[in-house]
Amino acid sequence: MYDPELDFEDGNIILRALVPPKNTSDAPFHVSFRVHKSILRMQSEVFDGMMDIPQPPAQDGNDGQIPVVDMPDDAAELIAMLKLIYHPEEILRHPSAQDVFDDLALALPVVRKYQMDKLFRACINRIHADCPQTLQEWDLRAETVGVVRKTDGFPLVEHVVVEPAGIIALARRVPEIHSLVPVAFYGLSSADHAIDDTMEIDGEILGLYAESG
C-alpha cells in the first residue's frame, strides 16, 4: 500500500513502515513512500549515509528497479516527517498554533533521530514562538484566550493556544523543548481543567486537558 500523498512517479527510493493493527484480530500491514534520494540526502546526513548501503528491490508492484528500505519508525511519525520535508512552509507557516504543534509533535522525534538539523531548528523555533516561555507570558496567553472566547468566529482558540499537556509529553522525547515544561505545568495548574483526551507516549497513557468553563 502506497501513501497517495507521498508516492512520486519519479521517486527513486521506497521507504516502507509497518502499521500495527488497531485490533488484535487485525493483521499488521506496510505503508510505502516512493520519494527522492536527493531530497533525503540534502536534509539528513543519516539518510545520506544510508543511501550508500545496497538495498533490495521492492516486491510490491513496481518494476523491481527501485530499492526499498524498511524503516523501524512509527508509520504516522514517518508520514509527518516526510510531509514536513516536502512541504515545510505549508506546515510551519500554518496560522493555527495547535495544528502546527500536532504535526510537529509527530515529526520532531524522527527529524531529530535522523539529524535533520536545519529543519529541526526551524521546528523548534516555531514551537518556541507559539508556546509561553515565562509565567508572565502564560498569564498574557490566558488573557488572550479569554478575549478569543468572547469573539464570534475567527480566530479560534486553537489558533493562539498550544495544549500544555502536549508540550510536556513531547518534551519527554525532544529535550530541546524542556525549557517550556515548567511553564506548561503552571498552565495546567492555574486553571480548571477536565480530562478531554489521552496520548500514549512510550507506552504510558497521559491525560490531555481542555480548559473548562
PDB file of C-alpha atoms in Angstrom:
ATOM      1  CA  MET A   1       0.000   0.000   0.000  1.00  0.00           C
ATOM      2  CA  TYR A   2       1.399   3.380  -1.060  1.00  0.00           C
ATOM      3  CA  ASP A   3       0.592   6.646   0.678  1.00  0.00           C
ATOM      4  CA  PRO A   4      -1.073   8.685  -2.113  1.00  0.00           C
ATOM      5  CA  GLU A   5       0.462  11.986  -0.976  1.00  0.00           C
ATOM      6  CA  LEU A   6       3.981  10.539  -0.833  1.00  0.00           C
ATOM      7  CA  ASP A   7       4.069   8.423  -3.976  1.00  0.00           C
ATOM      8  CA  PHE A   8       6.033  10.348  -6.596  1.00  0.00           C
ATOM      9  CA  GLU A   9       6.239   8.902 -10.098  1.00  0.00           C
ATOM     10  CA  ASP A  10       9.866   9.977 -10.420  1.00  0.00           C
ATOM     11  CA  GLY A  11      10.782   8.773  -6.936  1.00  0.00           C
ATOM     12  CA  ASN A  12      13.873   6.585  -6.835  1.00  0.00           C
ATOM     13  CA  ILE A  13      13.697   5.019  -3.380  1.00  0.00           C
ATOM     14  CA  ILE A  14      10.895   3.448  -1.376  1.00  0.00           C
ATOM     15  CA  LEU A  15      10.685   3.842   2.383  1.00  0.00           C
ATOM     16  CA  ARG A  16       8.389   1.308   3.998  1.00  0.00           C
ATOM     17  CA  ALA A  17       6.951   1.296   7.525  1.00  0.00           C
ATOM     18  CA  LEU A  18       4.889  -1.248   9.406  1.00  0.00           C
ATOM     19  CA  VAL A  19       1.464  -0.128  10.594  1.00  0.00           C
ATOM     20  CA  PRO A  20       0.453  -2.028  13.738  1.00  0.00           C
ATOM     21  CA  PRO A  21      -3.120  -3.329  13.882  1.00  0.00           C
ATOM     22  CA  LYS A  22      -5.703  -1.328  15.789  1.00  0.00           C
ATOM     23  CA  ASN A  23      -7.412  -4.511  16.925  1.00  0.00           C
ATOM     24  CA  THR A  24      -5.835  -7.780  17.998  1.00  0.00           C
ATOM     25  CA  SER A  25      -7.839  -9.579  15.320  1.00  0.00           C
ATOM     26  CA  ASP A  26      -6.338  -7.480  12.533  1.00  0.00           C
ATOM     27  CA  ALA A  27      -3.032  -8.143  10.794  1.00  0.00           C
ATOM     28  CA  PRO A  28      -0.301  -5.503  10.522  1.00  0.00           C
ATOM     29  CA  PHE A  29       0.425  -4.098   7.082  1.00  0.00           C
ATOM     30  CA  HIS A  30       3.075  -1.985   5.377  1.00  0.00           C
ATOM     31  CA  VAL A  31       2.677   1.523   4.018  1.00  0.00           C
ATOM     32  CA  SER A  32       5.197   2.633   1.397  1.00  0.00           C
ATOM     33  CA  PHE A  33       6.510   6.030   0.330  1.00  0.00           C
ATOM     34  CA  ARG A  34       8.128   6.467  -3.089  1.00  0.00           C
ATOM     35  CA  VAL A  35      10.342   9.509  -2.565  1.00  0.00           C
ATOM     36  CA  HIS A  36      13.605  11.037  -3.783  1.00  0.00           C
ATOM     37  CA  LYS A  37      17.084  10.118  -2.628  1.00  0.00           C
ATOM     38  CA  SER A  38      18.432  13.578  -3.380  1.00  0.00           C
ATOM     39  CA  ILE A  39      15.879  15.290  -1.126  1.00  0.00           C
ATOM     40  CA  LEU A  40      16.547  12.892   1.745  1.00  0.00           C
ATOM     41  CA  ARG A  41      20.314  13.277   1.325  1.00  0.00           C
ATOM     42  CA  MET A  42      20.017  17.053   1.329  1.00  0.00           C
ATOM     43  CA  GLN A  43      18.094  17.042   4.592  1.00  0.00           C
ATOM     44  CA  SER A  44      19.931  14.374   6.570  1.00  0.00           C
ATOM     45  CA  GLU A  45      23.468  13.067   6.952  1.00  0.00           C
ATOM     46  CA  VAL A  46      21.969   9.838   8.264  1.00  0.00           C
ATOM     47  CA  PHE A  47      19.957   9.324   5.087  1.00  0.00           C
ATOM     48  CA  ASP A  48      22.963  10.394   3.057  1.00  0.00           C
ATOM     49  CA  GLY A  49      24.969   7.524   4.503  1.00  0.00           C
ATOM     50  CA  MET A  50      22.029   5.135   4.296  1.00  0.00           C
ATOM     51  CA  MET A  51      21.737   5.662   0.540  1.00  0.00           C
ATOM     52  CA  ASP A  52      25.237   4.226   0.064  1.00  0.00           C
ATOM     53  CA  ILE A  53      24.153   0.902   1.573  1.00  0.00           C
ATOM     54  CA  PRO A  54      22.854  -1.539  -1.110  1.00  0.00           C
ATOM     55  CA  GLN A  55      19.133  -2.158  -0.666  1.00  0.00           C
ATOM     56  CA  PRO A  56      16.960  -4.956  -2.102  1.00  0.00           C
ATOM     57  CA  PRO A  57      14.400  -4.050  -4.786  1.00  0.00           C
ATOM     58  CA  ALA A  58      10.805  -3.696  -3.718  1.00  0.00           C
ATOM     59  CA  GLN A  59       8.384  -6.523  -4.385  1.00  0.00           C
ATOM     60  CA  ASP A  60       5.164  -4.544  -4.064  1.00  0.00           C
ATOM     61  CA  GLY A  61       4.132  -3.716  -7.601  1.00  0.00           C
ATOM     62  CA  ASN A  62       6.909  -1.581  -9.044  1.00  0.00           C
ATOM     63  CA  ASP A  63       9.285  -2.766 -11.750  1.00  0.00           C
ATOM     64  CA  GLY A  64      11.783  -4.100  -9.241  1.00  0.00           C
ATOM     65  CA  GLN A  65      14.359  -1.423 -10.040  1.00  0.00           C
ATOM     66  CA  ILE A  66      13.592   0.891  -7.125  1.00  0.00           C
ATOM     67  CA  PRO A  67      15.334  -0.053  -3.857  1.00  0.00           C
ATOM     68  CA  VAL A  68      13.252  -0.389  -0.715  1.00  0.00           C
ATOM     69  CA  VAL A  69      14.265   0.490   2.833  1.00  0.00           C
ATOM     70  CA  ASP A  70      12.275  -0.967   5.701  1.00  0.00           C
ATOM     71  CA  MET A  71      12.111   1.732   8.344  1.00  0.00           C
ATOM     72  CA  PRO A  72      11.904   0.933  12.070  1.00  0.00           C
ATOM     73  CA  ASP A  73       9.868   4.060  12.780  1.00  0.00           C
ATOM     74  CA  ASP A  74       6.208   4.550  13.545  1.00  0.00           C
ATOM     75  CA  ALA A  75       4.357   5.000  10.262  1.00  0.00           C
ATOM     76  CA  ALA A  76       2.459   8.108  11.422  1.00  0.00           C
ATOM     77  CA  GLU A  77       5.692   9.776  12.533  1.00  0.00           C
ATOM     78  CA  LEU A  78       7.385   8.893   9.249  1.00  0.00           C
ATOM     79  CA  ILE A  79       4.476  10.365   7.266  1.00  0.00           C
ATOM     80  CA  ALA A  80       4.652  13.568   9.321  1.00  0.00           C
ATOM     81  CA  MET A  81       8.417  13.797   8.778  1.00  0.00           C
ATOM     82  CA  LEU A  82       8.164  13.316   5.008  1.00  0.00           C
ATOM     83  CA  LYS A  83       5.352  15.850   4.663  1.00  0.00           C
ATOM     84  CA  LEU A  84       7.463  18.310   6.623  1.00  0.00           C
ATOM     85  CA  ILE A  85      10.426  17.677   4.312  1.00  0.00           C
ATOM     86  CA  TYR A  86       8.374  18.184   1.150  1.00  0.00           C
ATOM     87  CA  HIS A  87       6.086  20.972   2.388  1.00  0.00           C
ATOM     88  CA  PRO A  88       7.898  22.805   5.219  1.00  0.00           C
ATOM     89  CA  GLU A  89       6.380  26.238   4.625  1.00  0.00           C
ATOM     90  CA  GLU A  90       2.850  24.864   4.371  1.00  0.00           C
ATOM     91  CA  ILE A  91       3.216  23.346   7.838  1.00  0.00           C
ATOM     92  CA  LEU A  92       5.499  25.808   9.622  1.00  0.00           C
ATOM     93  CA  ARG A  93       3.547  28.875   8.451  1.00  0.00           C
ATOM     94  CA  HIS A  94       0.090  27.499   9.188  1.00  0.00           C
ATOM     95  CA  PRO A  95      -1.865  30.024  11.289  1.00  0.00           C
ATOM     96  CA  SER A  96      -3.149  27.516  13.854  1.00  0.00           C
ATOM     97  CA  ALA A  97      -0.677  27.073  16.707  1.00  0.00           C
ATOM     98  CA  GLN A  98      -2.269  23.817  17.844  1.00  0.00           C
ATOM     99  CA  ASP A  99      -2.471  22.302  14.366  1.00  0.00           C
ATOM    100  CA  VAL A 100       1.201  23.084  13.772  1.00  0.00           C
ATOM    101  CA  PHE A 101       2.164  21.651  17.137  1.00  0.00           C
ATOM    102  CA  ASP A 102       0.229  18.442  16.461  1.00  0.00           C
ATOM    103  CA  ASP A 103       2.085  17.965  13.167  1.00  0.00           C
ATOM    104  CA  LEU A 104       5.464  18.764  14.709  1.00  0.00           C
ATOM    105  CA  ALA A 105       4.844  16.536  17.726  1.00  0.00           C
ATOM    106  CA  LEU A 106       4.653  13.591  15.338  1.00  0.00           C
ATOM    107  CA  ALA A 107       7.545  14.637  13.117  1.00  0.00           C
ATOM    108  CA  LEU A 108      10.105  16.013  15.570  1.00  0.00           C
ATOM    109  CA  PRO A 109      11.271  12.763  17.204  1.00  0.00           C
ATOM    110  CA  VAL A 110      12.246  11.269  13.827  1.00  0.00           C
ATOM    111  CA  VAL A 111      13.527  14.583  12.439  1.00  0.00           C
ATOM    112  CA  ARG A 112      15.821  14.658  15.468  1.00  0.00           C
ATOM    113  CA  LYS A 113      16.726  10.976  15.121  1.00  0.00           C
ATOM    114  CA  TYR A 114      17.834  11.396  11.503  1.00  0.00           C
ATOM    115  CA  GLN A 115      19.792  14.580  12.296  1.00  0.00           C
ATOM    116  CA  MET A 116      17.894  16.932  10.008  1.00  0.00           C
ATOM    117  CA  ASP A 117      19.490  19.846  11.788  1.00  0.00           C
ATOM    118  CA  LYS A 118      18.235  22.794   9.726  1.00  0.00           C
ATOM    119  CA  LEU A 119      14.652  21.516   9.627  1.00  0.00           C
ATOM    120  CA  PHE A 120      14.814  20.595  13.312  1.00  0.00           C
ATOM    121  CA  ARG A 121      15.856  24.127  14.292  1.00  0.00           C
ATOM    122  CA  ALA A 122      13.019  25.607  12.243  1.00  0.00           C
ATOM    123  CA  CYS A 123      10.521  23.351  14.031  1.00  0.00           C
ATOM    124  CA  ILE A 124      11.893  24.192  17.471  1.00  0.00           C
ATOM    125  CA  ASN A 125      11.779  27.906  16.664  1.00  0.00           C
ATOM    126  CA  ARG A 126       8.100  27.651  15.663  1.00  0.00           C
ATOM    127  CA  ILE A 127       7.225  25.792  18.868  1.00  0.00           C
ATOM    128  CA  HIS A 128       9.046  28.358  20.999  1.00  0.00           C
ATOM    129  CA  ALA A 129       7.260  31.152  19.151  1.00  0.00           C
ATOM    130  CA  ASP A 130       3.840  29.598  19.866  1.00  0.00           C
ATOM    131  CA  CYS A 131       4.418  28.491  23.462  1.00  0.00           C
ATOM    132  CA  PRO A 132       4.799  30.763  26.505  1.00  0.00           C
ATOM    133  CA  GLN A 133       8.292  30.586  27.999  1.00  0.00           C
ATOM    134  CA  THR A 134       7.726  32.593  31.182  1.00  0.00           C
ATOM    135  CA  LEU A 135       4.936  32.784  33.759  1.00  0.00           C
ATOM    136  CA  GLN A 136       4.185  36.313  32.605  1.00  0.00           C
ATOM    137  CA  GLU A 137       3.805  35.137  29.009  1.00  0.00           C
ATOM    138  CA  TRP A 138       1.450  32.379  30.167  1.00  0.00           C
ATOM    139  CA  ASP A 139      -0.721  34.890  32.024  1.00  0.00           C
ATOM    140  CA  LEU A 140      -0.866  37.025  28.875  1.00  0.00           C
ATOM    141  CA  ARG A 141      -1.822  33.911  26.921  1.00  0.00           C
ATOM    142  CA  ALA A 142      -4.674  33.283  29.369  1.00  0.00           C
ATOM    143  CA  GLU A 143      -5.912  36.842  28.810  1.00  0.00           C
ATOM    144  CA  THR A 144      -5.755  36.320  25.036  1.00  0.00           C
ATOM    145  CA  VAL A 145      -7.763  33.109  25.325  1.00  0.00           C
ATOM    146  CA  GLY A 146     -10.387  34.957  27.344  1.00  0.00           C
ATOM    147  CA  VAL A 147     -10.713  37.590  24.638  1.00  0.00           C
ATOM    148  CA  VAL A 148     -10.880  34.997  21.846  1.00  0.00           C
ATOM    149  CA  ARG A 149     -13.621  33.094  23.620  1.00  0.00           C
ATOM    150  CA  LYS A 150     -15.762  36.232  23.645  1.00  0.00           C
ATOM    151  CA  THR A 151     -15.246  36.744  19.923  1.00  0.00           C
ATOM    152  CA  ASP A 152     -17.592  35.143  17.424  1.00  0.00           C
ATOM    153  CA  GLY A 153     -15.922  33.331  14.550  1.00  0.00           C
ATOM    154  CA  PHE A 154     -12.251  33.637  13.625  1.00  0.00           C
ATOM    155  CA  PRO A 155      -9.778  33.428  15.269  1.00  0.00           C
ATOM    156  CA  LEU A 156     -10.429  30.175  17.057  1.00  0.00           C
ATOM    157  CA  VAL A 157      -8.832  29.388  20.397  1.00  0.00           C
ATOM    158  CA  GLU A 158      -6.720  26.715  18.663  1.00  0.00           C
ATOM    159  CA  HIS A 159      -5.037  29.426  16.598  1.00  0.00           C
ATOM    160  CA  VAL A 160      -3.453  31.012  19.668  1.00  0.00           C
ATOM    161  CA  VAL A 161      -3.187  28.111  22.129  1.00  0.00           C
ATOM    162  CA  VAL A 162      -0.941  25.064  22.360  1.00  0.00           C
ATOM    163  CA  GLU A 163      -2.226  22.432  24.771  1.00  0.00           C
ATOM    164  CA  PRO A 164       0.215  22.365  27.742  1.00  0.00           C
ATOM    165  CA  ALA A 165      -0.086  18.608  28.293  1.00  0.00           C
ATOM    166  CA  GLY A 166       1.098  18.060  24.730  1.00  0.00           C
ATOM    167  CA  ILE A 167       4.176  20.208  25.392  1.00  0.00           C
ATOM    168  CA  ILE A 168       5.019  18.129  28.457  1.00  0.00           C
ATOM    169  CA  ALA A 169       4.548  14.860  26.584  1.00  0.00           C
ATOM    170  CA  LEU A 170       6.704  15.939  23.627  1.00  0.00           C
ATOM    171  CA  ALA A 171       9.498  17.186  25.900  1.00  0.00           C
ATOM    172  CA  ARG A 172       9.996  13.626  27.106  1.00  0.00           C
ATOM    173  CA  ARG A 173      11.214  12.739  23.617  1.00  0.00           C
ATOM    174  CA  VAL A 174      12.639  16.069  22.470  1.00  0.00           C
ATOM    175  CA  PRO A 175      14.817  17.559  25.226  1.00  0.00           C
ATOM    176  CA  GLU A 176      15.368  20.761  23.259  1.00  0.00           C
ATOM    177  CA  ILE A 177      11.946  21.995  24.454  1.00  0.00           C
ATOM    178  CA  HIS A 178      12.488  21.142  28.135  1.00  0.00           C
ATOM    179  CA  SER A 179      12.609  24.867  28.939  1.00  0.00           C
ATOM    180  CA  LEU A 180       8.877  25.041  28.154  1.00  0.00           C
ATOM    181  CA  VAL A 181       7.896  22.341  30.637  1.00  0.00           C
ATOM    182  CA  PRO A 182       7.776  24.351  33.914  1.00  0.00           C
ATOM    183  CA  VAL A 183       5.551  26.978  32.328  1.00  0.00           C
ATOM    184  CA  ALA A 184       3.347  24.273  30.794  1.00  0.00           C
ATOM    185  CA  PHE A 185       2.879  22.720  34.243  1.00  0.00           C
ATOM    186  CA  TYR A 186       1.996  26.182  35.519  1.00  0.00           C
ATOM    187  CA  GLY A 187      -0.610  26.432  32.791  1.00  0.00           C
ATOM    188  CA  LEU A 188      -2.143  23.122  33.815  1.00  0.00           C
ATOM    189  CA  SER A 189      -2.269  24.110  37.465  1.00  0.00           C
ATOM    190  CA  SER A 190      -3.501  27.686  37.068  1.00  0.00           C
ATOM    191  CA  ALA A 191      -6.967  26.972  35.659  1.00  0.00           C
ATOM    192  CA  ASP A 192      -9.778  24.485  35.989  1.00  0.00           C
ATOM    193  CA  HIS A 193      -9.211  21.559  33.634  1.00  0.00           C
ATOM    194  CA  ALA A 194     -11.118  18.456  32.696  1.00  0.00           C
ATOM    195  CA  ILE A 195      -9.712  15.386  31.008  1.00  0.00           C
ATOM    196  CA  ASP A 196     -10.536  15.717  27.332  1.00  0.00           C
ATOM    197  CA  ASP A 197      -8.371  13.155  25.565  1.00  0.00           C
ATOM    198  CA  THR A 198      -5.377  10.897  26.045  1.00  0.00           C
ATOM    199  CA  MET A 199      -1.993  10.484  24.395  1.00  0.00           C
ATOM    200  CA  GLU A 200       0.267   7.450  24.557  1.00  0.00           C
ATOM    201  CA  ILE A 201       3.980   8.238  24.899  1.00  0.00           C
ATOM    202  CA  ASP A 202       6.489   5.409  25.291  1.00  0.00           C
ATOM    203  CA  GLY A 203       3.699   3.055  26.309  1.00  0.00           C
ATOM    204  CA  GLU A 204       2.328   5.351  29.020  1.00  0.00           C
ATOM    205  CA  ILE A 205      -1.116   6.932  28.776  1.00  0.00           C
ATOM    206  CA  LEU A 206      -1.130  10.639  29.575  1.00  0.00           C
ATOM    207  CA  GLY A 207      -4.248  12.741  30.027  1.00  0.00           C
ATOM    208  CA  LEU A 208      -4.676  15.681  27.684  1.00  0.00           C
ATOM    209  CA  TYR A 209      -6.702  18.512  29.137  1.00  0.00           C
ATOM    210  CA  ALA A 210      -9.099  21.103  27.878  1.00  0.00           C
ATOM    211  CA  GLU A 211      -9.877  24.208  29.894  1.00  0.00           C
ATOM    212  CA  SER A 212     -13.363  24.025  31.293  1.00  0.00           C
ATOM    213  CA  GLY A 213     -15.819  26.847  31.553  1.00  0.00           C
TER     214      GLY A 213
END
